[in-house]
Short mmCIF file of C-alpha atoms in Angstrom, two decimals:
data_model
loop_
_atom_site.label_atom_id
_atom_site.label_comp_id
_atom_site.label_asym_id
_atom_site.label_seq_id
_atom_site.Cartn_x
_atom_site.Cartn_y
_atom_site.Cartn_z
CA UNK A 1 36.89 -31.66 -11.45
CA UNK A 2 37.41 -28.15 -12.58
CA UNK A 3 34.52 -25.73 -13.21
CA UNK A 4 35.14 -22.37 -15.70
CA UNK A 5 32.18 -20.03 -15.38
CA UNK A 6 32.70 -17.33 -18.61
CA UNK A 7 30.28 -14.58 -18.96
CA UNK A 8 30.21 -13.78 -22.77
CA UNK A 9 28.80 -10.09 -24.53
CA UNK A 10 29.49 -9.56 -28.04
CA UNK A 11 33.06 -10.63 -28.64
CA UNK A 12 33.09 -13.87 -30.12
CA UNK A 13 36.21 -13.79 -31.15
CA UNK A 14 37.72 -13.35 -28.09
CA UNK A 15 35.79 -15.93 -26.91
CA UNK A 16 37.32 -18.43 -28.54
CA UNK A 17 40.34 -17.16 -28.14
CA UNK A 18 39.30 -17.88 -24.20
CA UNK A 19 37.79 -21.45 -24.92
CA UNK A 20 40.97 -22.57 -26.73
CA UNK A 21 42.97 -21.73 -24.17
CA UNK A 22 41.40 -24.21 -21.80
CA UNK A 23 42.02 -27.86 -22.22
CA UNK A 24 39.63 -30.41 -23.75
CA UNK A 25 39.64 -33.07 -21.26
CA UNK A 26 36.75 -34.59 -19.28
CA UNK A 27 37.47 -33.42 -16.24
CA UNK A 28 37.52 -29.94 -17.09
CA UNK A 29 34.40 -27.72 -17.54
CA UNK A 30 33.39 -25.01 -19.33
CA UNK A 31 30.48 -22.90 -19.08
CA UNK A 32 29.73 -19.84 -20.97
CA UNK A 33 26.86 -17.56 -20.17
CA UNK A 34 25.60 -14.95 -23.22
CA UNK A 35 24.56 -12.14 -21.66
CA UNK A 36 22.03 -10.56 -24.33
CA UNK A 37 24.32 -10.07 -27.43
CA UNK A 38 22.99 -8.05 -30.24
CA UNK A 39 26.17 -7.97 -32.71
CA UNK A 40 27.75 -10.79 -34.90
CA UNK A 41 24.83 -13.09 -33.38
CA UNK A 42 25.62 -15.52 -36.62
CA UNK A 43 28.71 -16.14 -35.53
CA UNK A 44 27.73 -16.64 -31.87
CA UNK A 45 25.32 -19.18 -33.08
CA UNK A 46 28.14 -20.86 -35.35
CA UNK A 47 30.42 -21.20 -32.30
CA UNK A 48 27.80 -22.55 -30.32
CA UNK A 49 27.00 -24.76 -33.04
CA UNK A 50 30.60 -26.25 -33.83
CA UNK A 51 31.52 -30.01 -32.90
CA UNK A 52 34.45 -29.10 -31.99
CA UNK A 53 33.00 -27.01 -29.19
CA UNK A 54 30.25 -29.51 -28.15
CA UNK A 55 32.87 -29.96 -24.50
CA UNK A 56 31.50 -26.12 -23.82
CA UNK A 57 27.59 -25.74 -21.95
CA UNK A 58 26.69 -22.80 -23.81
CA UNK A 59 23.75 -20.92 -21.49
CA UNK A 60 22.22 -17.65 -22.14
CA UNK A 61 20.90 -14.93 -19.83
CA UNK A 62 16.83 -15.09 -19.67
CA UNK A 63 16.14 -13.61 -16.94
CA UNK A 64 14.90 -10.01 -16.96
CA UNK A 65 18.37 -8.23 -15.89
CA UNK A 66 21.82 -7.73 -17.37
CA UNK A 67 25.02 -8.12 -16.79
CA UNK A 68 28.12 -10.02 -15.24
CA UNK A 69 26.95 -10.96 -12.37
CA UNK A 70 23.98 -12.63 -13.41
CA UNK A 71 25.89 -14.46 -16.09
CA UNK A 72 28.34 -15.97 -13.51
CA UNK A 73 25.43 -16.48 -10.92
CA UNK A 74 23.44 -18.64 -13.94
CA UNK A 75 26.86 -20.26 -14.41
CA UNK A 76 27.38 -21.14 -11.13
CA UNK A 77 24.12 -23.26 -10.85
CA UNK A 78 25.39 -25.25 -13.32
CA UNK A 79 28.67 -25.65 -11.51
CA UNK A 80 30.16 -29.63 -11.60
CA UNK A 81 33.45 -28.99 -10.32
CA UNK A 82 34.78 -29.33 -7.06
CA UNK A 83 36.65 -26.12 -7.38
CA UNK A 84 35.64 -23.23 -10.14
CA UNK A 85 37.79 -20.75 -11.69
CA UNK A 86 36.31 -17.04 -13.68
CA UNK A 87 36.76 -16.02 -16.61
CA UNK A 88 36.00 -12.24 -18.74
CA UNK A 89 35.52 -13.33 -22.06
CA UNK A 90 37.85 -10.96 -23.71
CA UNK A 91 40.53 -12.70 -21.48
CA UNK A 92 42.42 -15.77 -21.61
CA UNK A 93 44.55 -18.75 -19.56
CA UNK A 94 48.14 -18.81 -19.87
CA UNK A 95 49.88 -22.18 -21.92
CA UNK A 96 50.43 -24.10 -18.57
CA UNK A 97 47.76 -22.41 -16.38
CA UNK A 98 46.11 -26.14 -15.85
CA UNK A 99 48.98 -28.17 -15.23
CA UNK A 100 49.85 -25.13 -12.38
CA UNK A 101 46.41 -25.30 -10.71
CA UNK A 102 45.73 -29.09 -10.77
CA UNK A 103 48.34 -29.23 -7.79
CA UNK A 104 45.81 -27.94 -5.61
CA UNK A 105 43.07 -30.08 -6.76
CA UNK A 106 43.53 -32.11 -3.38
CA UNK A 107 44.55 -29.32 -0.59
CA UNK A 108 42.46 -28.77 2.03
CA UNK A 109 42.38 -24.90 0.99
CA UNK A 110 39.02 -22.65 0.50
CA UNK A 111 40.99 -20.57 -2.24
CA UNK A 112 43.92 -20.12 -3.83
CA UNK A 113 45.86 -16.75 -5.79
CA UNK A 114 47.41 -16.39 -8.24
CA UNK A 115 49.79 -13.79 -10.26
CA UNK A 116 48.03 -11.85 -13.00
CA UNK A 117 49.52 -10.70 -15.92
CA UNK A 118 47.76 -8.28 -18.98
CA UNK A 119 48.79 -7.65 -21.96
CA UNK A 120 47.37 -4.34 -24.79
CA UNK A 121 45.16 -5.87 -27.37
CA UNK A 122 46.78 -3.21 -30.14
CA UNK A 123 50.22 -3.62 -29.33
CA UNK A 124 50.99 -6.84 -27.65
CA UNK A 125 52.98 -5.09 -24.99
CA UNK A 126 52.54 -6.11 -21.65
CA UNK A 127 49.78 -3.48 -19.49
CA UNK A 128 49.48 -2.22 -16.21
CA UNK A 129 45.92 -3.30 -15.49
CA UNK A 130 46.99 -6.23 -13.22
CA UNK A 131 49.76 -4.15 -11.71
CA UNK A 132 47.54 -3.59 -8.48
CA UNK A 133 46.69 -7.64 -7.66
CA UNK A 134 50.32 -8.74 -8.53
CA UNK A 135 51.47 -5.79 -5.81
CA UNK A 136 49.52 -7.60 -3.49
CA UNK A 137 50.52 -11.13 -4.07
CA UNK A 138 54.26 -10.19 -4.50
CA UNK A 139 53.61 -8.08 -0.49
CA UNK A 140 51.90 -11.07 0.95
CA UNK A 141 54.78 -13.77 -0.34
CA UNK A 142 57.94 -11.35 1.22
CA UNK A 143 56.19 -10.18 3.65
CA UNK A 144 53.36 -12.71 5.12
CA UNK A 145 52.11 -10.60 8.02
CA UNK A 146 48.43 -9.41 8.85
CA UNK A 147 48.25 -6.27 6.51
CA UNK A 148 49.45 -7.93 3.49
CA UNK A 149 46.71 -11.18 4.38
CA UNK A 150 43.71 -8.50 4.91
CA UNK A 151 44.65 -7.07 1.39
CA UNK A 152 44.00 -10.03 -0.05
CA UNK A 153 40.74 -11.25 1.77
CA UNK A 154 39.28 -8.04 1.29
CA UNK A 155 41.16 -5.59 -1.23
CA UNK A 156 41.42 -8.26 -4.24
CA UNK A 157 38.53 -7.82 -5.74
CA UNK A 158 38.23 -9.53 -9.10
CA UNK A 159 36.91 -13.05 -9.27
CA UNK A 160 39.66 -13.87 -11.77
CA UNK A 161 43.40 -15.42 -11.07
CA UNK A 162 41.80 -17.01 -7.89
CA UNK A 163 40.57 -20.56 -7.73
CA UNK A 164 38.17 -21.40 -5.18
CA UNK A 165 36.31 -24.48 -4.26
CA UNK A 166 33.24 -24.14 -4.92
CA UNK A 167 31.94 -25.62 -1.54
CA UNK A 168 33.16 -21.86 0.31
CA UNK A 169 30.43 -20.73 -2.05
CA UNK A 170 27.65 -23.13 -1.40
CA UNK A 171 28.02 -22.96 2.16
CA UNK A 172 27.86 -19.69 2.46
CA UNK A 173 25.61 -18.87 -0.30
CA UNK A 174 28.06 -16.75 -1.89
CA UNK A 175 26.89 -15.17 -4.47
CA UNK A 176 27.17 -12.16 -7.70
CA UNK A 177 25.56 -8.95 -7.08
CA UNK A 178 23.35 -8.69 -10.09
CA UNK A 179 23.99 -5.16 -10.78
CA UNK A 180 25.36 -3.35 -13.68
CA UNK A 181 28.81 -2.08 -12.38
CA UNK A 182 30.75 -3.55 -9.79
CA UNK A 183 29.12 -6.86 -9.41
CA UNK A 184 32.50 -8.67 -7.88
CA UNK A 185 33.36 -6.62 -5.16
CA UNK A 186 30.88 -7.86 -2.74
CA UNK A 187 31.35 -11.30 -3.85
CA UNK A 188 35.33 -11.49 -3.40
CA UNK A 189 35.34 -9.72 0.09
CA UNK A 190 32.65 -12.59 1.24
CA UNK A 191 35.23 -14.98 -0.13
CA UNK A 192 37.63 -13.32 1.69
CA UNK A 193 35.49 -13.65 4.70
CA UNK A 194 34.82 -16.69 4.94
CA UNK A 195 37.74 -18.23 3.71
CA UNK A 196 39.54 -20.42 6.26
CA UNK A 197 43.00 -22.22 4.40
CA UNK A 198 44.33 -20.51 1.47
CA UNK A 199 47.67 -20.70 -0.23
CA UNK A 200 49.19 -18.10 -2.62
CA UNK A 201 51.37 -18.43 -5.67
CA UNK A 202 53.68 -16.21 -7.75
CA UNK A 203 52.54 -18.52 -10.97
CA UNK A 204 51.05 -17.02 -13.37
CA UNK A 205 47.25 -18.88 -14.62
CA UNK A 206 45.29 -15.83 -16.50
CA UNK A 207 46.21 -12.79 -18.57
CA UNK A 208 43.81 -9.65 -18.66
CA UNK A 209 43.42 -7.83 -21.88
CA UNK A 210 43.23 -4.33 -22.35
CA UNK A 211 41.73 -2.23 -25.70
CA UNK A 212 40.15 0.37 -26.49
CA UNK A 213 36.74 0.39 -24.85
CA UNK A 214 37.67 -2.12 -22.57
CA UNK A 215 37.92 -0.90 -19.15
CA UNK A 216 34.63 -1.38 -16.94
CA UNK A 217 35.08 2.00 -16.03
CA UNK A 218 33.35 4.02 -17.55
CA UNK A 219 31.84 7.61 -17.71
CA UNK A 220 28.72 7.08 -16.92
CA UNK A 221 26.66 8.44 -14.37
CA UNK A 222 24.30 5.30 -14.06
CA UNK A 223 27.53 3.21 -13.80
CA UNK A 224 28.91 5.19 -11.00
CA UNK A 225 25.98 5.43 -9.22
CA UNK A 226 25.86 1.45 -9.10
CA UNK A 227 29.29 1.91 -7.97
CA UNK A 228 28.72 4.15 -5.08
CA UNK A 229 26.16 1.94 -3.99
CA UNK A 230 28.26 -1.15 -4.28
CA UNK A 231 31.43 1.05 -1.78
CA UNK A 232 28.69 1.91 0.37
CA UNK A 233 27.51 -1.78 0.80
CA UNK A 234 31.48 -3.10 0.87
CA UNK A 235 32.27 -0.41 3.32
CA UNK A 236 29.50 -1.40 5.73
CA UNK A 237 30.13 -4.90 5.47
CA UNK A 238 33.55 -4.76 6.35
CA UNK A 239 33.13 -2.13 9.50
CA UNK A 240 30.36 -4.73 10.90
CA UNK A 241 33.03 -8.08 10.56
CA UNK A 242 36.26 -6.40 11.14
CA UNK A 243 37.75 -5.04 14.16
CA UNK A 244 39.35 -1.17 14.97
CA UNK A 245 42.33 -2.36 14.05
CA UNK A 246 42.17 -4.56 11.00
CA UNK A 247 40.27 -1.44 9.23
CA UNK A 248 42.46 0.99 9.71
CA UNK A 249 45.08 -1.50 8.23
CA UNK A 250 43.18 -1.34 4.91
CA UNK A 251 42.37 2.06 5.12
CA UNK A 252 38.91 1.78 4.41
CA UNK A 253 37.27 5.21 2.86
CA UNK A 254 35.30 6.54 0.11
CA UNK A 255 38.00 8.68 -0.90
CA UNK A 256 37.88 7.12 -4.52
CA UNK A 257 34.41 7.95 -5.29
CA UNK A 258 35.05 11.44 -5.14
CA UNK A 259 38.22 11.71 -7.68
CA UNK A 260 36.45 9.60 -9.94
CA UNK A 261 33.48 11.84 -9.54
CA UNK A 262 35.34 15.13 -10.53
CA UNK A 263 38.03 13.62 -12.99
CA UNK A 264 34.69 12.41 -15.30
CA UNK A 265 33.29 15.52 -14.84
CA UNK A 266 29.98 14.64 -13.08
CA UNK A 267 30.00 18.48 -12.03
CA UNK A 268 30.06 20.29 -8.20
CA UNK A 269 26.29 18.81 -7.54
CA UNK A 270 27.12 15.05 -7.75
CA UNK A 271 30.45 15.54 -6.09
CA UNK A 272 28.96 17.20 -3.30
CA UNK A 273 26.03 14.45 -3.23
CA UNK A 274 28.03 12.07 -3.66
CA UNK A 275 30.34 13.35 0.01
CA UNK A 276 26.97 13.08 1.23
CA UNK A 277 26.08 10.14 0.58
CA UNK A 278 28.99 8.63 1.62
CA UNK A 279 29.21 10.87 5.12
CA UNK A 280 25.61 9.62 6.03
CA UNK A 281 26.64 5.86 5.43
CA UNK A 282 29.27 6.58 8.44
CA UNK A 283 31.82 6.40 5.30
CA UNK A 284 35.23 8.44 6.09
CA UNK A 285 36.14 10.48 2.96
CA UNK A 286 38.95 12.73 4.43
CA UNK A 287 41.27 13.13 7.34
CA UNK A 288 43.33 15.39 8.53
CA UNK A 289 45.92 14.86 6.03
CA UNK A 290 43.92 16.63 3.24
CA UNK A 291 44.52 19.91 5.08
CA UNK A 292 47.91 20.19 3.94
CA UNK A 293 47.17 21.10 0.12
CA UNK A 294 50.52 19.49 -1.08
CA UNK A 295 49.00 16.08 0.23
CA UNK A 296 45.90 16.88 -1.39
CA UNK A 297 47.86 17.95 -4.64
CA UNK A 298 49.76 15.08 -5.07
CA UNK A 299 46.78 12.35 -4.42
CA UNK A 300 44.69 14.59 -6.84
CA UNK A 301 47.27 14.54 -9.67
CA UNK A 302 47.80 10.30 -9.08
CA UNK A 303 44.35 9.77 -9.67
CA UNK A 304 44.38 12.49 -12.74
CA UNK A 305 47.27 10.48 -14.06
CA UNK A 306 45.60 7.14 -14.12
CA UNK A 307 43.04 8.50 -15.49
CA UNK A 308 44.65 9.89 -18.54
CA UNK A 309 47.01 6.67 -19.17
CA UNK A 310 43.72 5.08 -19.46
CA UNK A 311 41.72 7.52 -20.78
CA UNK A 312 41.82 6.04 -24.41
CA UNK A 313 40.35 2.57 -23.33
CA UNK A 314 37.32 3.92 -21.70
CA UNK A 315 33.70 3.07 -22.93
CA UNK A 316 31.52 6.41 -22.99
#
């Protein structure tokens, strides 16, 4: 049995855009978690209400926090399947996604990836915001060695596009951070930890949408402090379970933090707290590369130019 855990926040639509793109059969299950909605709550309740969504365990979030990873953690309790895919409810599954993923319903593997694809919610044209998990699934198929495998256990770190059996999680009480920002990173690198067998496919199972307000990053000081906290934690976790060797193969730093900290303006202060911060957690930042200024240029103007290609679909 199949397990879909779908934390939902005021886009209904989308929702169901989501929910019918998942087979109605009994051995598939659907579980959507509401995570405090305050807009269009009629038509919430209607959906939840509808016969012809009585296949779906609608949940909602009780508890005294917010956010993602409490939804998916709630879900997760609730969990029937032997293996459990995740879901962002403004997402959805591709035509054949089932039929592709039922073929590994009786492997012997912990988890299995999959090829994203995204598409812009205005225009229909296809986006770049899966470009960076495809790059790594595309590296580890031609080139199968032990860079391309660490990228994936620990640098692939979105629950979606992967499906996992849900015993990996159990036994190792794997679990959501239940914080506002950033509440899959620490979950996917334990996955990547712990995972023993996994196979990896150039199908393609889920498409991630991208609109206006969409992108979870946002400028937000709150937000990025969760954030820094969240690298901080990653970053320590993988210098205590990895070797010399494997780290330096993923490059670990907190080099990120910083460029997001001066492209949204957070000001000299929080930038230079922010180095601190990261310094005192034994976090590397910069090397010796950043003394030649046309290095530091050029990785200063990438960053800038993400930043405006996506500047449109960030939440304030």
């Amino acid at each position: 049995m199949l397990s879909i855990v779908i934390p939902h926040y005021n886009s209904v639509d989308m929702l169901k855009k989501l929910i019918n793109s998942i087979p109605k059969q009994s051995d598939v299950q659907i579980i959507v978690v509401d995570d405090k909605s305050n807009k269009d709550i009629e038509s919430l309740n209607s959906l939840m209400s509808d016969n012809r969504y009585d296949h779906v365990l609608f949940l909602k979030n009780e508890t005294n926090k917010k956010g993602a990873g409490v939804c998916r953690n709630i879900g997760l309790k609730k969990v029937k399947g032997e293996w459990v895919l995740f879901a962002d409810a403004d997402d959805f599954f591709t035509d054949d996604f089932y039929s592709i993923v039922r073929k590994y319903f009786n492997s012997d593997n912990d988890v299995i990836f999959f090829t994203p694809t995204s598409i812009e919610l205005e225009t229909g044209k296809k986006s770049n915001r899966h470009d960076v998990y495809e790059k790594k699934i595309v590296d580890y198929i031609q080139n199968n060695n032990i860079k391309s495998e660490l990228s994936l256990r620990y640098e692939f770190t979105v629950p979606w596009s992967k499906l996992i059996k849900v015993n990996l999680l159990k036994e190792n009480n794997i679990c959501f951070d239940e914080v506002i920002a950033s509440n899959d990173m620490m979950f996917s690198a334990k996955v990547g930890l712990y995972m023993e067998k996994f196979d990896v496919s150039d199908k393609v199972i889920y498409c991630v949408t991208k609109s206006k307000g969409s992108l979870t990053t946002k400028i937000n000081e709150t937000i990025f402090d969760t954030r820094l906290m969240v690298r901080i934690n990653y970053c320590q976790f993988l210098k205590y379970n990895l070797s010399s060797k494997e780290l330096k193969m993923i490059n670990l730093s907190g080099r990120g933090m910083i460029y997001n900290s001066i492209i949204h303006g957070h000001g000299l202060k929080k930038v230079f707290s922010t180095y601190i911060k990261l310094r005192r957690n034994g976090i590397e930042v910069f090397n010796l590369k950043f003394l030649n200024p046309i290095f530091l240029i050029k990785k200063v103007s990438r960053h800038y130019k993400i930043y405006s290609e996506n500047k449109r679909y960030l939440s304030k």
